[in-house]
JSON list of N, CA and C and ligand atoms in Angstrom, two decimals:
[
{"chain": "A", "resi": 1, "resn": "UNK", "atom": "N", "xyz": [-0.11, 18.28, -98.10]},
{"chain": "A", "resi": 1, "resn": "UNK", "atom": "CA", "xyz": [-1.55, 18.47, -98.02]},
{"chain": "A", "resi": 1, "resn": "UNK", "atom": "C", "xyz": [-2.20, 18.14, -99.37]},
{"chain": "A", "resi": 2, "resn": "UNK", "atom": "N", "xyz": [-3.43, 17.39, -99.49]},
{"chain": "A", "resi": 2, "resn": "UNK", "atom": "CA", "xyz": [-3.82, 16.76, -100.67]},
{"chain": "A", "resi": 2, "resn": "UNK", "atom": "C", "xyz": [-5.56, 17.48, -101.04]},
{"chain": "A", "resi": 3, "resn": "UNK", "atom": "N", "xyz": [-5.32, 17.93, -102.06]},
{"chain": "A", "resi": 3, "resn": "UNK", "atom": "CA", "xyz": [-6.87, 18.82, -102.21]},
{"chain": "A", "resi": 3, "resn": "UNK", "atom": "C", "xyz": [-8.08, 17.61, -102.00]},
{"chain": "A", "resi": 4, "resn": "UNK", "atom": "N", "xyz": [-8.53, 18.27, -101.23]},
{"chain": "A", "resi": 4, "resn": "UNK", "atom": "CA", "xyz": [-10.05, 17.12, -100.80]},
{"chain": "A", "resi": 4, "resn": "UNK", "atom": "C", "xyz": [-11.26, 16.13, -101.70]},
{"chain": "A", "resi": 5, "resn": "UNK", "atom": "N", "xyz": [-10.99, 17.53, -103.14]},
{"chain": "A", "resi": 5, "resn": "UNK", "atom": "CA", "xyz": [-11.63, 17.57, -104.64]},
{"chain": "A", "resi": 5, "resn": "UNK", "atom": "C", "xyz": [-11.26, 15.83, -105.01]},
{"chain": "A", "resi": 6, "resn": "UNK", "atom": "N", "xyz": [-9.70, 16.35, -105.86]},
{"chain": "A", "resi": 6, "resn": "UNK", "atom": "CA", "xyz": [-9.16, 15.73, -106.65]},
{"chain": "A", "resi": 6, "resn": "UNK", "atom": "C", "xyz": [-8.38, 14.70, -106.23]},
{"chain": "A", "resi": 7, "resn": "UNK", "atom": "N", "xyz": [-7.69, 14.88, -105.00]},
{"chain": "A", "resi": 7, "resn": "UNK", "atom": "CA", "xyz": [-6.61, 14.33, -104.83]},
{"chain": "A", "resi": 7, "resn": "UNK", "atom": "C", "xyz": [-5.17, 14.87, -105.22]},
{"chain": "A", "resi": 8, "resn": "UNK", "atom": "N", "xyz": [-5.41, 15.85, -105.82]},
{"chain": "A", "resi": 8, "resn": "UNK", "atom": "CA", "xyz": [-3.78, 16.80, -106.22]},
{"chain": "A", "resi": 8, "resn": "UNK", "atom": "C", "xyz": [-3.16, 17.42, -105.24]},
{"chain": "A", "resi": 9, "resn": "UNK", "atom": "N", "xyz": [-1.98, 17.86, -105.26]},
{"chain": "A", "resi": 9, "resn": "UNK", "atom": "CA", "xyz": [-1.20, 18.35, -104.57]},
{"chain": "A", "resi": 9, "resn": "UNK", "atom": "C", "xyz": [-1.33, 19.76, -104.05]},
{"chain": "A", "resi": 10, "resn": "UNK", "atom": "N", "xyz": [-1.53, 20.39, -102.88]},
{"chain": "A", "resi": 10, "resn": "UNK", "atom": "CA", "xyz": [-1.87, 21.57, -102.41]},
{"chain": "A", "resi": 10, "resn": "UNK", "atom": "C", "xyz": [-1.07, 22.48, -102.11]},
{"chain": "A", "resi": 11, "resn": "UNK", "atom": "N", "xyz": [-0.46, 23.60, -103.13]},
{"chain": "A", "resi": 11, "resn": "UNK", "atom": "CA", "xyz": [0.79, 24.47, -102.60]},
{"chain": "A", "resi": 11, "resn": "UNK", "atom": "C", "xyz": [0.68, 25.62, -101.99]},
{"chain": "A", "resi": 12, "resn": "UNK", "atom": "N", "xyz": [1.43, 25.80, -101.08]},
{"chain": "A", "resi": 12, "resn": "UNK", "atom": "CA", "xyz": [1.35, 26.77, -100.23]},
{"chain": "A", "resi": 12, "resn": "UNK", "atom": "C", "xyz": [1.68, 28.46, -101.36]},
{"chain": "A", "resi": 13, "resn": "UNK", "atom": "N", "xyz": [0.78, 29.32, -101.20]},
{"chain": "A", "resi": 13, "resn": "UNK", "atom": "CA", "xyz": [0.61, 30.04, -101.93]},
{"chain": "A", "resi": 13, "resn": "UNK", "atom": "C", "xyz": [0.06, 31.77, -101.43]},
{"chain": "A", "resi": 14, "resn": "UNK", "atom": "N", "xyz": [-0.36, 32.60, -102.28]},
{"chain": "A", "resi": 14, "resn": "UNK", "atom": "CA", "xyz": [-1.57, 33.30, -101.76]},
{"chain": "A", "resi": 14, "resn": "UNK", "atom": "C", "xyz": [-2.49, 33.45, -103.26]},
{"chain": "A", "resi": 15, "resn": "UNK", "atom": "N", "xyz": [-3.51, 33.75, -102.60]},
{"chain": "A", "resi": 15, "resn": "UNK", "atom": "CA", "xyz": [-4.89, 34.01, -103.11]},
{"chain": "A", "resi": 15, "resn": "UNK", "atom": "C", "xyz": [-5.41, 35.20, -102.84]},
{"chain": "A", "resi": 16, "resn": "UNK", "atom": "N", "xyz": [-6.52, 35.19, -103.92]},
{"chain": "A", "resi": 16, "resn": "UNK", "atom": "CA", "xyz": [-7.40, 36.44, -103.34]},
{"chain": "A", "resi": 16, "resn": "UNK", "atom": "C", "xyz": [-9.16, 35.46, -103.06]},
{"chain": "A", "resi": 17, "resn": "UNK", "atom": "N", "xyz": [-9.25, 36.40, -101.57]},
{"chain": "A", "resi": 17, "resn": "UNK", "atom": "CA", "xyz": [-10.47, 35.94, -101.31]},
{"chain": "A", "resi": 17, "resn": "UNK", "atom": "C", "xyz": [-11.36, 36.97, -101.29]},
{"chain": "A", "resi": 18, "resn": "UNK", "atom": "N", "xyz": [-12.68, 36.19, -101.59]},
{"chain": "A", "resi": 18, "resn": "UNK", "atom": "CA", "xyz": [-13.31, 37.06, -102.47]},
{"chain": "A", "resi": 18, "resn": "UNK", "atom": "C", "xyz": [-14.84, 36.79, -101.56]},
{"chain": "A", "resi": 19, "resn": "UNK", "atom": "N", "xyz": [-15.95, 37.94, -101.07]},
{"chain": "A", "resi": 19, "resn": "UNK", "atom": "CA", "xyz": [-16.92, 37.56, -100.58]},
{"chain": "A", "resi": 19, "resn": "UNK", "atom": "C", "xyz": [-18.16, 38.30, -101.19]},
{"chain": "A", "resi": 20, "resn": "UNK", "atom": "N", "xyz": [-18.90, 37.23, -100.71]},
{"chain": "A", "resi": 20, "resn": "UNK", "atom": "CA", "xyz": [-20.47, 37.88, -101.85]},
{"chain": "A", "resi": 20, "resn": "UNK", "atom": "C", "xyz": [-21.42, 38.68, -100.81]},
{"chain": "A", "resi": 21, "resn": "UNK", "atom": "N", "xyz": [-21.75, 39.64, -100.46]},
{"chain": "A", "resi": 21, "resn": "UNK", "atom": "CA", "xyz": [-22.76, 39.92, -99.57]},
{"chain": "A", "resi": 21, "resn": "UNK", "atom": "C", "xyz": [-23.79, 40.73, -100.48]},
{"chain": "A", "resi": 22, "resn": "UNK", "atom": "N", "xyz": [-24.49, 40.88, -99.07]},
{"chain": "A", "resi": 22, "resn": "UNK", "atom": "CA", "xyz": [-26.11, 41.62, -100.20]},
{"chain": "A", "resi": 22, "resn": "UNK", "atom": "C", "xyz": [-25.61, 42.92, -100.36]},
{"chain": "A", "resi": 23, "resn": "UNK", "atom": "N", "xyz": [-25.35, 43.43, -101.52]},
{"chain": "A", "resi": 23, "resn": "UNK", "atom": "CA", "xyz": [-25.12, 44.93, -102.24]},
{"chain": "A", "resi": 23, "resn": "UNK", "atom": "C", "xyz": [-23.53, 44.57, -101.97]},
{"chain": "A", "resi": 24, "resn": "UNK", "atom": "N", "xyz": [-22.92, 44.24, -101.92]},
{"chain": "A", "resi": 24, "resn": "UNK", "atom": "CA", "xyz": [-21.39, 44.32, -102.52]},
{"chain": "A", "resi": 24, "resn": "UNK", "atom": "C", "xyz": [-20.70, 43.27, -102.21]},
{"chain": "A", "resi": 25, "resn": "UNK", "atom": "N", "xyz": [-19.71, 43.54, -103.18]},
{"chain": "A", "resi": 25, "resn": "UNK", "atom": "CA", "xyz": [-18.21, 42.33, -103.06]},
{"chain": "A", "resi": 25, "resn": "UNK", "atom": "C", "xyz": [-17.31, 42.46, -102.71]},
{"chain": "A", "resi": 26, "resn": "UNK", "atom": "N", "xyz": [-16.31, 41.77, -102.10]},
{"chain": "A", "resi": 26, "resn": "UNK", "atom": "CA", "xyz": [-15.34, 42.09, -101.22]},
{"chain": "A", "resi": 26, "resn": "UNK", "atom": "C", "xyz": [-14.02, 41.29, -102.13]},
{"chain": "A", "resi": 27, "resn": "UNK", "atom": "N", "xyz": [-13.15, 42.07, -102.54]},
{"chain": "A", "resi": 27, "resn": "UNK", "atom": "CA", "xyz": [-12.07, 40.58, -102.68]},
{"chain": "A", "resi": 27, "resn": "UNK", "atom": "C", "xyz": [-10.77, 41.45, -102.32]},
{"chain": "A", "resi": 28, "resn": "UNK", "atom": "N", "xyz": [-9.77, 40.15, -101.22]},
{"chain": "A", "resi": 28, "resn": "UNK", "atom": "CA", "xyz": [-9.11, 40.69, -100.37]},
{"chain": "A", "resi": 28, "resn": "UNK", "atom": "C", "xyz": [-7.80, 40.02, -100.86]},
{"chain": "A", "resi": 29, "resn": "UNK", "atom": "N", "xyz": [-6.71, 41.00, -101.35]},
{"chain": "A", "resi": 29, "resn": "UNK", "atom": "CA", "xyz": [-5.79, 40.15, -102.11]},
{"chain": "A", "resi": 29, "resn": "UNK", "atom": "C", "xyz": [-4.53, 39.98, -101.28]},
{"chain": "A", "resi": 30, "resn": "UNK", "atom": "N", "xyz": [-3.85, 38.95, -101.61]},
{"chain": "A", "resi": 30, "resn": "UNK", "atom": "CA", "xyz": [-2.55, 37.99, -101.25]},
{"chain": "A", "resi": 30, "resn": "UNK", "atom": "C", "xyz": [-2.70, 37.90, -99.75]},
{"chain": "A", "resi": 31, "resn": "UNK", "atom": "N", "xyz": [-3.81, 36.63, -99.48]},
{"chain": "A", "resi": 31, "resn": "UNK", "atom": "CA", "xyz": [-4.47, 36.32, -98.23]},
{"chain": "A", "resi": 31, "resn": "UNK", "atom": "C", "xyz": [-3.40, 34.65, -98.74]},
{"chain": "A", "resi": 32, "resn": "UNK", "atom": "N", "xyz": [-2.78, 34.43, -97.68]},
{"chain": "A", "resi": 32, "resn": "UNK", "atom": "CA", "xyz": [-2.19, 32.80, -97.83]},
{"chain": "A", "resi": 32, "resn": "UNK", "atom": "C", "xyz": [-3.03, 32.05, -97.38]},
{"chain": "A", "resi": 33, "resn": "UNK", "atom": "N", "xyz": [-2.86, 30.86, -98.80]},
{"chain": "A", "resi": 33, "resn": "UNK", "atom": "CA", "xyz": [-3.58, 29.74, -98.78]},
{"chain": "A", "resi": 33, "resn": "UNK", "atom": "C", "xyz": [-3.21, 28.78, -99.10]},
{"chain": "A", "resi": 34, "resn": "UNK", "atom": "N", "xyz": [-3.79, 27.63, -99.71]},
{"chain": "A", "resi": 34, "resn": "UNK", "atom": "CA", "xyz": [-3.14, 26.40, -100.10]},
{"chain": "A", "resi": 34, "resn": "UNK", "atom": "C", "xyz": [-4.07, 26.17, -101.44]},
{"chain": "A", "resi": 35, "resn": "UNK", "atom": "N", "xyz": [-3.34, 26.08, -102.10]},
{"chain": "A", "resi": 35, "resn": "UNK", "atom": "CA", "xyz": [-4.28, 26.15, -104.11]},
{"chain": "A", "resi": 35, "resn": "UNK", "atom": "C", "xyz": [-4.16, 24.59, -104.36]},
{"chain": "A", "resi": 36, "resn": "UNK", "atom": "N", "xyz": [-4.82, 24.29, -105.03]},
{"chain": "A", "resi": 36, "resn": "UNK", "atom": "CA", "xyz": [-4.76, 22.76, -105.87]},
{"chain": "A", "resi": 36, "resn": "UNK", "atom": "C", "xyz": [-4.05, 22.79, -107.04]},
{"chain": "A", "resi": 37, "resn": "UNK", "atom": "N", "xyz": [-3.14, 21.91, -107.10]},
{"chain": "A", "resi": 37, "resn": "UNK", "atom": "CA", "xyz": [-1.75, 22.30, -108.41]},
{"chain": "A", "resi": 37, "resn": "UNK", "atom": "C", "xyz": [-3.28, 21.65, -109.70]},
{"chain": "A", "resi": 38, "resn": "UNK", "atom": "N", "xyz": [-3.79, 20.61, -109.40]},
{"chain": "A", "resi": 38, "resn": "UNK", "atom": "CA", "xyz": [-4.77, 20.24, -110.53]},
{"chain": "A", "resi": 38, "resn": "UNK", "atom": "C", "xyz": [-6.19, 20.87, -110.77]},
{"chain": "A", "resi": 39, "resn": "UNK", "atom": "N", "xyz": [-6.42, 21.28, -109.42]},
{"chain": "A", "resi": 39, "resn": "UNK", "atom": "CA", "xyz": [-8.00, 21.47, -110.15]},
{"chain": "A", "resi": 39, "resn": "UNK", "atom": "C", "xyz": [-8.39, 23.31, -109.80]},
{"chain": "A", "resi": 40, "resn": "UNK", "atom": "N", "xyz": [-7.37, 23.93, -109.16]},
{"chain": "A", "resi": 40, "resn": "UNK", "atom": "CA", "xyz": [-7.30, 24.86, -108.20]},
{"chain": "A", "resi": 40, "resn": "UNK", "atom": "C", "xyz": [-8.36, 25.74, -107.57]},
{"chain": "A", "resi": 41, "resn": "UNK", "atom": "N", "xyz": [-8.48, 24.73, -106.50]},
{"chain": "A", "resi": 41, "resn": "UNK", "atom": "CA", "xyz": [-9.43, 24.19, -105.42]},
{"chain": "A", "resi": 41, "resn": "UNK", "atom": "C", "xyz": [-8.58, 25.45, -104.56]},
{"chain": "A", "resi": 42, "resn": "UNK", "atom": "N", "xyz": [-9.24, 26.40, -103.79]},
{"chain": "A", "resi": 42, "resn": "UNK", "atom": "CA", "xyz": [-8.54, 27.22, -103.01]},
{"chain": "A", "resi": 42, "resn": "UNK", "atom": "C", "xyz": [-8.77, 26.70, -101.21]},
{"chain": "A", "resi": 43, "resn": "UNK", "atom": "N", "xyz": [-8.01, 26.52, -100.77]},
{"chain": "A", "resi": 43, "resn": "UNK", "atom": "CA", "xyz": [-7.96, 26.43, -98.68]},
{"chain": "A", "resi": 43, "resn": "UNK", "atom": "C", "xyz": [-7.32, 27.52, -98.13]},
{"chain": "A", "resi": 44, "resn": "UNK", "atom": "N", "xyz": [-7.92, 28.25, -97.99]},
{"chain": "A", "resi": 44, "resn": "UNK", "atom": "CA", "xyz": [-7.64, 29.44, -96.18]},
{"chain": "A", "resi": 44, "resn": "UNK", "atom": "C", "xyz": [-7.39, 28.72, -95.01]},
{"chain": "A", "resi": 45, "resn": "UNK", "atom": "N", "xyz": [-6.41, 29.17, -94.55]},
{"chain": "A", "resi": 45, "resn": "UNK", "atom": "CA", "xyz": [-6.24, 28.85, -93.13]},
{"chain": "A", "resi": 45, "resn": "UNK", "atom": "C", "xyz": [-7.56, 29.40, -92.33]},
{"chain": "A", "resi": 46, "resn": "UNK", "atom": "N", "xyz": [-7.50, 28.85, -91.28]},
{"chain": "A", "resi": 46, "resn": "UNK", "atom": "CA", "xyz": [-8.40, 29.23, -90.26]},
{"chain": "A", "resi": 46, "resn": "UNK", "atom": "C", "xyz": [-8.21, 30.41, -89.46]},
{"chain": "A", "resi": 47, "resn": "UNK", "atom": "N", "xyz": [-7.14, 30.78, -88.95]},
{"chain": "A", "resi": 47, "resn": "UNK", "atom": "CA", "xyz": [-6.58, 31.75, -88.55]},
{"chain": "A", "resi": 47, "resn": "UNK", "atom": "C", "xyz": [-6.84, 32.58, -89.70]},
{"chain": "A", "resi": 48, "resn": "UNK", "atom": "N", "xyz": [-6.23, 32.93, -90.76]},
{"chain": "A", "resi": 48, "resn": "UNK", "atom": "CA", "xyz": [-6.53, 33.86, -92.28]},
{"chain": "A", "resi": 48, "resn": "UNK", "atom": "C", "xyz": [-7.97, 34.06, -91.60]},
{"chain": "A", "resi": 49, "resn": "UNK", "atom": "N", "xyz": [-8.97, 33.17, -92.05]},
{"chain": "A", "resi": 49, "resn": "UNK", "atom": "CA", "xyz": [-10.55, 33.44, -92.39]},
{"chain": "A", "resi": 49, "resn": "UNK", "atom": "C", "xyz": [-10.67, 33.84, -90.89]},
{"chain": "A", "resi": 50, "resn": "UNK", "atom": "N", "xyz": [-10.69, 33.60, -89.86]},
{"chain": "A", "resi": 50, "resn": "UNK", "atom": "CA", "xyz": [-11.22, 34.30, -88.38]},
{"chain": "A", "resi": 50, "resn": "UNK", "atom": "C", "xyz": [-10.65, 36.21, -88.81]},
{"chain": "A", "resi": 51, "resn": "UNK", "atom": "N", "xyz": [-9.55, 36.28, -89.21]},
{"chain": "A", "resi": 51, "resn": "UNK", "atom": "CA", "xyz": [-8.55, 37.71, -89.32]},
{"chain": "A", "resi": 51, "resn": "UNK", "atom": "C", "xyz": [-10.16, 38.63, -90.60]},
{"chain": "A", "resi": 52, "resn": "UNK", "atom": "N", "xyz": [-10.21, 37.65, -91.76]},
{"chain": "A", "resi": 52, "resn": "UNK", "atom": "CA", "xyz": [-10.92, 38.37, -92.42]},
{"chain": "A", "resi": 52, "resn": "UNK", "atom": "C", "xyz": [-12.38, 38.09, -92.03]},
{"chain": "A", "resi": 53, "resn": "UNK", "atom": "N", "xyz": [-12.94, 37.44, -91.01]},
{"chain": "A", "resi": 53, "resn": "UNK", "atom": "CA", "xyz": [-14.54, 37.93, -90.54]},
{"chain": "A", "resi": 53, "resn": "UNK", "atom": "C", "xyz": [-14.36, 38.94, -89.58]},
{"chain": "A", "resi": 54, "resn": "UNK", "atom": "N", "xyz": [-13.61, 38.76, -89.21]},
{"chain": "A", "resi": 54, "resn": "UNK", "atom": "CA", "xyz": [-13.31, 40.16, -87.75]},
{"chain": "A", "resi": 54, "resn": "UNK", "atom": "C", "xyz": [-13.53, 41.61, -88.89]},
{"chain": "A", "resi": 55, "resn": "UNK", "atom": "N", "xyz": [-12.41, 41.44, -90.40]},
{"chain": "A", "resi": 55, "resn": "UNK", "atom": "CA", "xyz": [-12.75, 42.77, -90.82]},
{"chain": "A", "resi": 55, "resn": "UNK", "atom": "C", "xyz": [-13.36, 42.57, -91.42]},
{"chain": "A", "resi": 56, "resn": "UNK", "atom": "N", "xyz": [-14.93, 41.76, -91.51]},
{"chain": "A", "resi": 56, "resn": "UNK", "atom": "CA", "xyz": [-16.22, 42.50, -92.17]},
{"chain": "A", "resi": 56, "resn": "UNK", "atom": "C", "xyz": [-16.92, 42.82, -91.49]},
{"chain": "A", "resi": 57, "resn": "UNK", "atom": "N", "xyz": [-16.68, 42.39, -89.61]},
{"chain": "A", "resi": 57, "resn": "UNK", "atom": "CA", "xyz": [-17.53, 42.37, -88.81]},
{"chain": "A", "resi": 57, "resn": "UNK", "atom": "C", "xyz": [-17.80, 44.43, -88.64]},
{"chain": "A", "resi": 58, "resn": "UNK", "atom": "N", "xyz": [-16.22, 44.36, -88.56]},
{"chain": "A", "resi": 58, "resn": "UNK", "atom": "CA", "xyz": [-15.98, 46.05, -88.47]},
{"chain": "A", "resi": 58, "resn": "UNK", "atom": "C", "xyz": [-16.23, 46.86, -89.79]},
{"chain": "A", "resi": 59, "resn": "UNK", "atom": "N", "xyz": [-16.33, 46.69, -90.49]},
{"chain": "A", "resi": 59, "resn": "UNK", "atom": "CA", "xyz": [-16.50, 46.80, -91.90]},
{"chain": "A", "resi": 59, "resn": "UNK", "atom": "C", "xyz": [-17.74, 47.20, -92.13]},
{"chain": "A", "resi": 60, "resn": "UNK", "atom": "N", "xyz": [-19.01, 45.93, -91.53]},
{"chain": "A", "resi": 60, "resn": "UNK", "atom": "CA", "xyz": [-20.60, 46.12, -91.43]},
{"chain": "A", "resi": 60, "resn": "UNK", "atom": "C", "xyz": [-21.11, 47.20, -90.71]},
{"chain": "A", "resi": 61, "resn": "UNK", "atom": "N", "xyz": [-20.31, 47.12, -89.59]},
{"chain": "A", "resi": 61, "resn": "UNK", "atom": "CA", "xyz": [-20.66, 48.31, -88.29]},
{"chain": "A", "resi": 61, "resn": "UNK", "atom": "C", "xyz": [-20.94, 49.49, -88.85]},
{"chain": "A", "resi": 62, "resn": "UNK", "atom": "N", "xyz": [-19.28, 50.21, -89.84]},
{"chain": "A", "resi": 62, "resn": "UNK", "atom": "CA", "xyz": [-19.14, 51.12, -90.52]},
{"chain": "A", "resi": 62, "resn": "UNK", "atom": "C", "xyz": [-20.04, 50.89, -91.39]},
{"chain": "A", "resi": 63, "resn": "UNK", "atom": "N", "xyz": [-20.86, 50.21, -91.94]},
{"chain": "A", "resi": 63, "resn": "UNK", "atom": "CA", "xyz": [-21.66, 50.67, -93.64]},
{"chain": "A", "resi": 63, "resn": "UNK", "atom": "C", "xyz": [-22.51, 51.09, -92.85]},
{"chain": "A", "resi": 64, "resn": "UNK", "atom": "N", "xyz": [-23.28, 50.48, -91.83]},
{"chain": "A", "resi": 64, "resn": "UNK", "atom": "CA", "xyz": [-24.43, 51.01, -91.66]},
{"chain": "A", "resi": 64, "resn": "UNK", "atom": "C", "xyz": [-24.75, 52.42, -90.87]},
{"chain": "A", "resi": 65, "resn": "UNK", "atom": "N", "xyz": [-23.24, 52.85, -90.78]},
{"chain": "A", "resi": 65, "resn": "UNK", "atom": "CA", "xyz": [-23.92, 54.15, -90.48]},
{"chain": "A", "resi": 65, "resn": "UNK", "atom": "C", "xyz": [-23.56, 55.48, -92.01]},
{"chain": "A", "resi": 66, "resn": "UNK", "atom": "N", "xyz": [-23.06, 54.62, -92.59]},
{"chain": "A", "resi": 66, "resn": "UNK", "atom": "CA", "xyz": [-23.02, 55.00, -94.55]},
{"chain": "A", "resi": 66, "resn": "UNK", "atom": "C", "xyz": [-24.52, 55.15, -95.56]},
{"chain": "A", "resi": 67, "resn": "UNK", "atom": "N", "xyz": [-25.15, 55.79, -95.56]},
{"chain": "A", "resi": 67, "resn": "UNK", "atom": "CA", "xyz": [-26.29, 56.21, -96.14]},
{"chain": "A", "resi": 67, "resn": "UNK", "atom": "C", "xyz": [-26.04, 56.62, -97.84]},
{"chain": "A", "resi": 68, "resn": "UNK", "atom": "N", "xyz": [-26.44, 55.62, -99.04]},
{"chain": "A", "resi": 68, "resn": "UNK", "atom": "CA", "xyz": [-26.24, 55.89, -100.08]},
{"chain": "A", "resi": 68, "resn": "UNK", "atom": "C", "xyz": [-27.34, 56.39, -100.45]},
{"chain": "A", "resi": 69, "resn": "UNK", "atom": "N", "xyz": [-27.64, 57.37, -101.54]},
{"chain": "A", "resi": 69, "resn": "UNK", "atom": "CA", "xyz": [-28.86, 57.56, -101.81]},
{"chain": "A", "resi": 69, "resn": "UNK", "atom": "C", "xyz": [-29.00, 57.30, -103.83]},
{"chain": "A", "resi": 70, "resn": "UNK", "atom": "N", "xyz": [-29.96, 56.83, -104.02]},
{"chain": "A", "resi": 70, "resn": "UNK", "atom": "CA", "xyz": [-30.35, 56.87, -105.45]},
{"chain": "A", "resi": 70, "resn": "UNK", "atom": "C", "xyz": [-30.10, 55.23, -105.49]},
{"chain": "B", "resi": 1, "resn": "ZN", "atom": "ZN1", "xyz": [-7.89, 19.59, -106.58]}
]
């Protein structure tokens, strides 16, 4: 597999993926991926990323019945 970027070599690996939402961050560690040996360009499987929207989907459900105050 060849990073899309550069053209470097893509090794099978894990990562941490990491998400930005409004009021917090999420980063979800040793999620397998494929890194760029040159520029390190990160790829999630598809399967991986469907697994981790399912748990923000459940994740969201739960905040909002979470009431912070101040
Ligand atoms: Zn690359």
């Amino acid at each position: 597999m060849k990073c899309i970027y550069c053209g470097g070599e893509m090794q099978r690996t894990k990562s941490t993926y990491t998400i930005d939402r409004d009021g917090y961050h999420l980063f979800i560690k040793d999620v397998p991926a494929y890194v760029c040996s040159q520029c390190g360009e990160k790829h999630f499987q598809e399967s991986e990323v469907a697994v981790i929207q399912q748990l923000i989907r459940d994740l969201e459900k739960n905040l909002e019945r979470v009431h912070v105050s101040g």
